[in-house]
mmCIF file with all atom_site columns, C-alpha atoms in Angstrom:
data_model
loop_
_atom_site.group_PDB
_atom_site.id
_atom_site.type_symbol
_atom_site.label_atom_id
_atom_site.label_alt_id
_atom_site.label_comp_id
_atom_site.label_asym_id
_atom_site.label_entity_id
_atom_site.label_seq_id
_atom_site.pdbx_PDB_ins_code
_atom_site.Cartn_x
_atom_site.Cartn_y
_atom_site.Cartn_z
_atom_site.occupancy
_atom_site.B_iso_or_equiv
_atom_site.pdbx_formal_charge
_atom_site.auth_seq_id
_atom_site.auth_comp_id
_atom_site.auth_asym_id
_atom_site.auth_atom_id
_atom_site.pdbx_PDB_model_num
ATOM 1   C CA . ALA A 1 1   ? -13.949 -126.935 -3.821  1.00 63.00 ? 40  ALA A CA 1
ATOM 2   C CA . GLU A 1 2   ? -16.984 -128.002 -5.819  1.00 71.00 ? 41  GLU A CA 1
ATOM 3   C CA . ALA A 1 3   ? -14.789 -130.099 -8.129  1.00 63.00 ? 42  ALA A CA 1
ATOM 4   C CA . ASP A 1 4   ? -13.252 -131.785 -5.094  1.00 67.00 ? 43  ASP A CA 1
ATOM 5   C CA . ARG A 1 5   ? -16.687 -132.679 -3.753  1.00 69.00 ? 44  ARG A CA 1
ATOM 6   C CA . PHE A 1 6   ? -17.726 -133.986 -7.167  1.00 64.00 ? 45  PHE A CA 1
ATOM 7   C CA . LEU A 1 7   ? -14.608 -136.165 -7.424  1.00 63.00 ? 46  LEU A CA 1
ATOM 8   C CA . LEU A 1 8   ? -15.048 -137.587 -3.940  1.00 62.00 ? 47  LEU A CA 1
ATOM 9   C CA . THR A 1 9   ? -18.687 -138.372 -4.722  1.00 64.00 ? 48  THR A CA 1
ATOM 10  C CA . SER A 1 10  ? -17.641 -139.995 -8.017  1.00 62.00 ? 49  SER A CA 1
ATOM 11  C CA . LEU A 1 11  ? -14.984 -142.097 -6.316  1.00 58.00 ? 50  LEU A CA 1
ATOM 12  C CA . SER A 1 12  ? -17.449 -143.270 -3.694  1.00 57.00 ? 51  SER A CA 1
ATOM 13  C CA . LEU A 1 13  ? -19.825 -144.471 -6.436  1.00 54.00 ? 52  LEU A CA 1
ATOM 14  C CA . ILE A 1 14  ? -17.200 -146.424 -8.370  1.00 54.00 ? 53  ILE A CA 1
ATOM 15  C CA . ALA A 1 15  ? -16.933 -150.091 -7.487  1.00 50.00 ? 54  ALA A CA 1
ATOM 16  C CA . GLU A 1 16  ? -13.753 -150.826 -5.537  1.00 56.00 ? 55  GLU A CA 1
ATOM 17  C CA . ASP A 1 17  ? -12.610 -153.317 -8.149  1.00 56.00 ? 56  ASP A CA 1
ATOM 18  C CA . ASP A 1 18  ? -13.025 -150.877 -11.051 1.00 62.00 ? 57  ASP A CA 1
ATOM 19  C CA . SER A 1 19  ? -9.543  -149.440 -10.837 1.00 67.00 ? 58  SER A CA 1
ATOM 20  C CA . HIS A 1 20  ? -9.685  -148.133 -14.419 1.00 70.00 ? 59  HIS A CA 1
ATOM 21  C CA . GLU A 1 21  ? -12.535 -145.794 -13.550 1.00 74.00 ? 60  GLU A CA 1
ATOM 22  C CA . ILE A 1 22  ? -10.711 -144.714 -10.398 1.00 76.00 ? 61  ILE A CA 1
ATOM 23  C CA . THR A 1 23  ? -7.554  -143.855 -12.341 1.00 78.00 ? 62  THR A CA 1
ATOM 24  C CA . VAL A 1 24  ? -9.585  -141.896 -14.896 1.00 81.00 ? 63  VAL A CA 1
ATOM 25  C CA . ALA A 1 25  ? -11.338 -139.975 -12.118 1.00 81.00 ? 64  ALA A CA 1
ATOM 26  C CA . LEU A 1 26  ? -8.019  -139.165 -10.425 1.00 84.00 ? 65  LEU A CA 1
ATOM 27  C CA . HIS A 1 27  ? -6.503  -138.036 -13.736 1.00 86.00 ? 66  HIS A CA 1
ATOM 28  C CA . ASN A 1 28  ? -9.525  -135.802 -14.391 1.00 87.00 ? 67  ASN A CA 1
ATOM 29  C CA . TRP A 1 29  ? -9.292  -134.372 -10.881 1.00 86.00 ? 68  TRP A CA 1
ATOM 30  C CA . ALA A 1 30  ? -5.648  -133.451 -11.501 1.00 91.00 ? 69  ALA A CA 1
ATOM 31  C CA . THR A 1 31  ? -6.515  -131.958 -14.884 1.00 92.00 ? 70  THR A CA 1
ATOM 32  C CA . ASN A 1 32  ? -9.138  -129.776 -13.223 1.00 90.00 ? 71  ASN A CA 1
ATOM 33  C CA . TYR A 1 33  ? -6.528  -128.432 -10.817 1.00 92.00 ? 72  TYR A CA 1
ATOM 34  C CA . GLN A 1 34  ? -4.080  -127.889 -13.676 1.00 94.00 ? 73  GLN A CA 1
ATOM 35  C CA . GLU A 1 35  ? -6.588  -126.009 -15.821 1.00 94.00 ? 74  GLU A CA 1
ATOM 36  C CA . SER A 1 36  ? -7.604  -123.805 -12.888 1.00 93.00 ? 75  SER A CA 1
ATOM 37  C CA . GLY A 1 37  ? -3.972  -122.843 -12.242 1.00 95.00 ? 76  GLY A CA 1
ATOM 38  C CA . ARG A 1 38  ? -3.641  -124.790 -8.992  1.00 94.00 ? 77  ARG A CA 1
ATOM 39  C CA . ILE A 1 39  ? -0.421  -126.428 -10.141 1.00 97.00 ? 78  ILE A CA 1
ATOM 40  C CA . GLU A 1 40  ? 0.818   -127.713 -6.782  1.00 96.00 ? 79  GLU A CA 1
ATOM 41  C CA . LYS A 1 41  ? -2.538  -129.414 -6.176  1.00 94.00 ? 80  LYS A CA 1
ATOM 42  C CA . ALA A 1 42  ? -2.393  -130.813 -9.730  1.00 95.00 ? 81  ALA A CA 1
ATOM 43  C CA . ILE A 1 43  ? 1.056   -132.277 -9.065  1.00 96.00 ? 82  ILE A CA 1
ATOM 44  C CA . GLU A 1 44  ? -0.255  -133.923 -5.909  1.00 94.00 ? 83  GLU A CA 1
ATOM 45  C CA . ALA A 1 45  ? -3.315  -135.298 -7.714  1.00 92.00 ? 84  ALA A CA 1
ATOM 46  C CA . TYR A 1 46  ? -1.304  -136.559 -10.701 1.00 94.00 ? 85  TYR A CA 1
ATOM 47  C CA . GLY A 1 47  ? 0.969   -138.270 -8.170  1.00 94.00 ? 86  GLY A CA 1
ATOM 48  C CA . GLN A 1 48  ? -2.044  -140.064 -6.699  1.00 89.00 ? 87  GLN A CA 1
ATOM 49  C CA . ALA A 1 49  ? -3.235  -141.021 -10.168 1.00 90.00 ? 88  ALA A CA 1
ATOM 50  C CA . LEU A 1 50  ? 0.204   -142.380 -11.094 1.00 93.00 ? 89  LEU A CA 1
ATOM 51  C CA . GLU A 1 51  ? 0.399   -144.388 -7.888  1.00 90.00 ? 90  GLU A CA 1
ATOM 52  C CA . THR A 1 52  ? -2.970  -145.963 -8.607  1.00 86.00 ? 91  THR A CA 1
ATOM 53  C CA . GLN A 1 53  ? -2.152  -146.577 -12.273 1.00 86.00 ? 92  GLN A CA 1
ATOM 54  C CA . ARG A 1 54  ? 1.210   -148.189 -11.534 1.00 88.00 ? 93  ARG A CA 1
ATOM 55  C CA . ALA A 1 55  ? -0.400  -150.502 -8.972  1.00 85.00 ? 94  ALA A CA 1
ATOM 56  C CA . ASN A 1 56  ? -2.901  -151.704 -11.565 1.00 82.00 ? 95  ASN A CA 1
ATOM 57  C CA . PRO A 1 57  ? -1.414  -154.221 -14.020 1.00 80.00 ? 96  PRO A CA 1
ATOM 58  C CA . GLN A 1 58  ? -4.500  -153.758 -16.223 1.00 80.00 ? 97  GLN A CA 1
ATOM 59  C CA . CYS A 1 59  ? -3.891  -150.011 -16.608 1.00 82.00 ? 98  CYS A CA 1
ATOM 60  C CA . ASP A 1 60  ? -3.925  -148.840 -20.200 1.00 85.00 ? 99  ASP A CA 1
ATOM 61  C CA . PRO A 1 61  ? -0.358  -147.782 -21.071 1.00 89.00 ? 100 PRO A CA 1
ATOM 62  C CA . PHE A 1 62  ? -1.582  -144.725 -22.960 1.00 89.00 ? 101 PHE A CA 1
ATOM 63  C CA . THR A 1 63  ? -3.540  -143.541 -19.923 1.00 89.00 ? 102 THR A CA 1
ATOM 64  C CA . LEU A 1 64  ? -0.414  -143.964 -17.809 1.00 92.00 ? 103 LEU A CA 1
ATOM 65  C CA . SER A 1 65  ? 1.625   -142.147 -20.458 1.00 94.00 ? 104 SER A CA 1
ATOM 66  C CA . ALA A 1 66  ? -0.842  -139.234 -20.541 1.00 94.00 ? 105 ALA A CA 1
ATOM 67  C CA . THR A 1 67  ? -0.693  -138.884 -16.758 1.00 95.00 ? 106 THR A CA 1
ATOM 68  C CA . MET A 1 68  ? 3.117   -138.913 -16.828 1.00 96.00 ? 107 MET A CA 1
ATOM 69  C CA . GLN A 1 69  ? 3.112   -136.294 -19.563 1.00 96.00 ? 108 GLN A CA 1
ATOM 70  C CA . GLU A 1 70  ? 0.763   -133.992 -17.666 1.00 96.00 ? 109 GLU A CA 1
ATOM 71  C CA . MET A 1 71  ? 2.787   -134.444 -14.474 1.00 97.00 ? 110 MET A CA 1
ATOM 72  C CA . GLY A 1 72  ? 5.844   -133.333 -16.441 1.00 98.00 ? 111 GLY A CA 1
ATOM 73  C CA . HIS A 1 73  ? 4.033   -130.288 -17.802 1.00 97.00 ? 112 HIS A CA 1
ATOM 74  C CA . CYS A 1 74  ? 2.899   -129.275 -14.317 1.00 97.00 ? 113 CYS A CA 1
ATOM 75  C CA . LEU A 1 75  ? 6.411   -129.641 -12.924 1.00 98.00 ? 114 LEU A CA 1
ATOM 76  C CA . ILE A 1 76  ? 7.756   -127.424 -15.709 1.00 98.00 ? 115 ILE A CA 1
ATOM 77  C CA . GLU A 1 77  ? 5.045   -124.868 -15.025 1.00 96.00 ? 116 GLU A CA 1
ATOM 78  C CA . ASN A 1 78  ? 5.988   -125.013 -11.349 1.00 97.00 ? 117 ASN A CA 1
ATOM 79  C CA . GLY A 1 79  ? 9.648   -124.280 -12.178 1.00 97.00 ? 118 GLY A CA 1
ATOM 80  C CA . GLU A 1 80  ? 10.814  -127.853 -11.586 1.00 97.00 ? 119 GLU A CA 1
ATOM 81  C CA . SER A 1 81  ? 12.123  -128.738 -15.054 1.00 96.00 ? 120 SER A CA 1
ATOM 82  C CA . GLU A 1 82  ? 14.712  -131.220 -13.790 1.00 97.00 ? 121 GLU A CA 1
ATOM 83  C CA . LYS A 1 83  ? 12.022  -133.208 -11.981 1.00 97.00 ? 122 LYS A CA 1
ATOM 84  C CA . ALA A 1 84  ? 9.837   -133.094 -15.100 1.00 97.00 ? 123 ALA A CA 1
ATOM 85  C CA . LEU A 1 85  ? 12.315  -134.743 -17.452 1.00 97.00 ? 124 LEU A CA 1
ATOM 86  C CA . PRO A 1 86  ? 12.001  -138.335 -16.107 1.00 97.00 ? 125 PRO A CA 1
ATOM 87  C CA . PHE A 1 87  ? 8.198   -138.169 -16.380 1.00 97.00 ? 126 PHE A CA 1
ATOM 88  C CA . LEU A 1 88  ? 8.322   -136.867 -19.946 1.00 97.00 ? 127 LEU A CA 1
ATOM 89  C CA . GLU A 1 89  ? 10.944  -139.406 -21.014 1.00 97.00 ? 128 GLU A CA 1
ATOM 90  C CA . ALA A 1 90  ? 8.999   -142.275 -19.427 1.00 96.00 ? 129 ALA A CA 1
ATOM 91  C CA . SER A 1 91  ? 5.838   -141.097 -21.180 1.00 95.00 ? 130 SER A CA 1
ATOM 92  C CA . LEU A 1 92  ? 7.548   -141.153 -24.574 1.00 94.00 ? 131 LEU A CA 1
ATOM 93  C CA . LEU A 1 93  ? 9.125   -144.558 -23.971 1.00 95.00 ? 132 LEU A CA 1
ATOM 94  C CA . LEU A 1 94  ? 5.836   -146.058 -22.869 1.00 92.00 ? 133 LEU A CA 1
ATOM 95  C CA . CYS A 1 95  ? 4.093   -144.831 -26.007 1.00 88.00 ? 134 CYS A CA 1
ATOM 96  C CA . LYS A 1 96  ? 6.917   -146.071 -28.199 1.00 89.00 ? 135 LYS A CA 1
ATOM 97  C CA . GLU A 1 97  ? 6.756   -149.534 -26.572 1.00 88.00 ? 136 GLU A CA 1
ATOM 98  C CA . HIS A 1 98  ? 3.018   -149.862 -27.185 1.00 83.00 ? 137 HIS A CA 1
ATOM 99  C CA . LEU A 1 99  ? 2.548   -148.298 -30.607 1.00 79.00 ? 138 LEU A CA 1
ATOM 100 C CA . PRO A 1 100 ? 2.009   -150.803 -33.382 1.00 78.00 ? 139 PRO A CA 1
ATOM 101 C CA . GLU A 1 101 ? 5.035   -151.437 -35.545 1.00 72.00 ? 140 GLU A CA 1
ATOM 102 C CA . GLU A 1 102 ? 4.859   -150.240 -39.116 1.00 65.00 ? 141 GLU A CA 1
#
């Protein structure tokens, strides 16, 4: 509950046009749920983070990839492996697309 209050306070202080900071805050909120074992809440929060990230053309692809990866991990932990696979595959593809070529 305290983490929720902190996140809501943080979000209210971030400028509306600073979508990067908002996506980072949402990702961190989800991570807090995940680390405290509140997996269903983490899935919901990662979903909100992904929605915000996908709507932002300026979103860093590695941030988006990390959120997809964590969503996949939470779904696996929640017994939803089939739902996790598309998130994990998309995360890998996104990283591969944006890594520098050797």
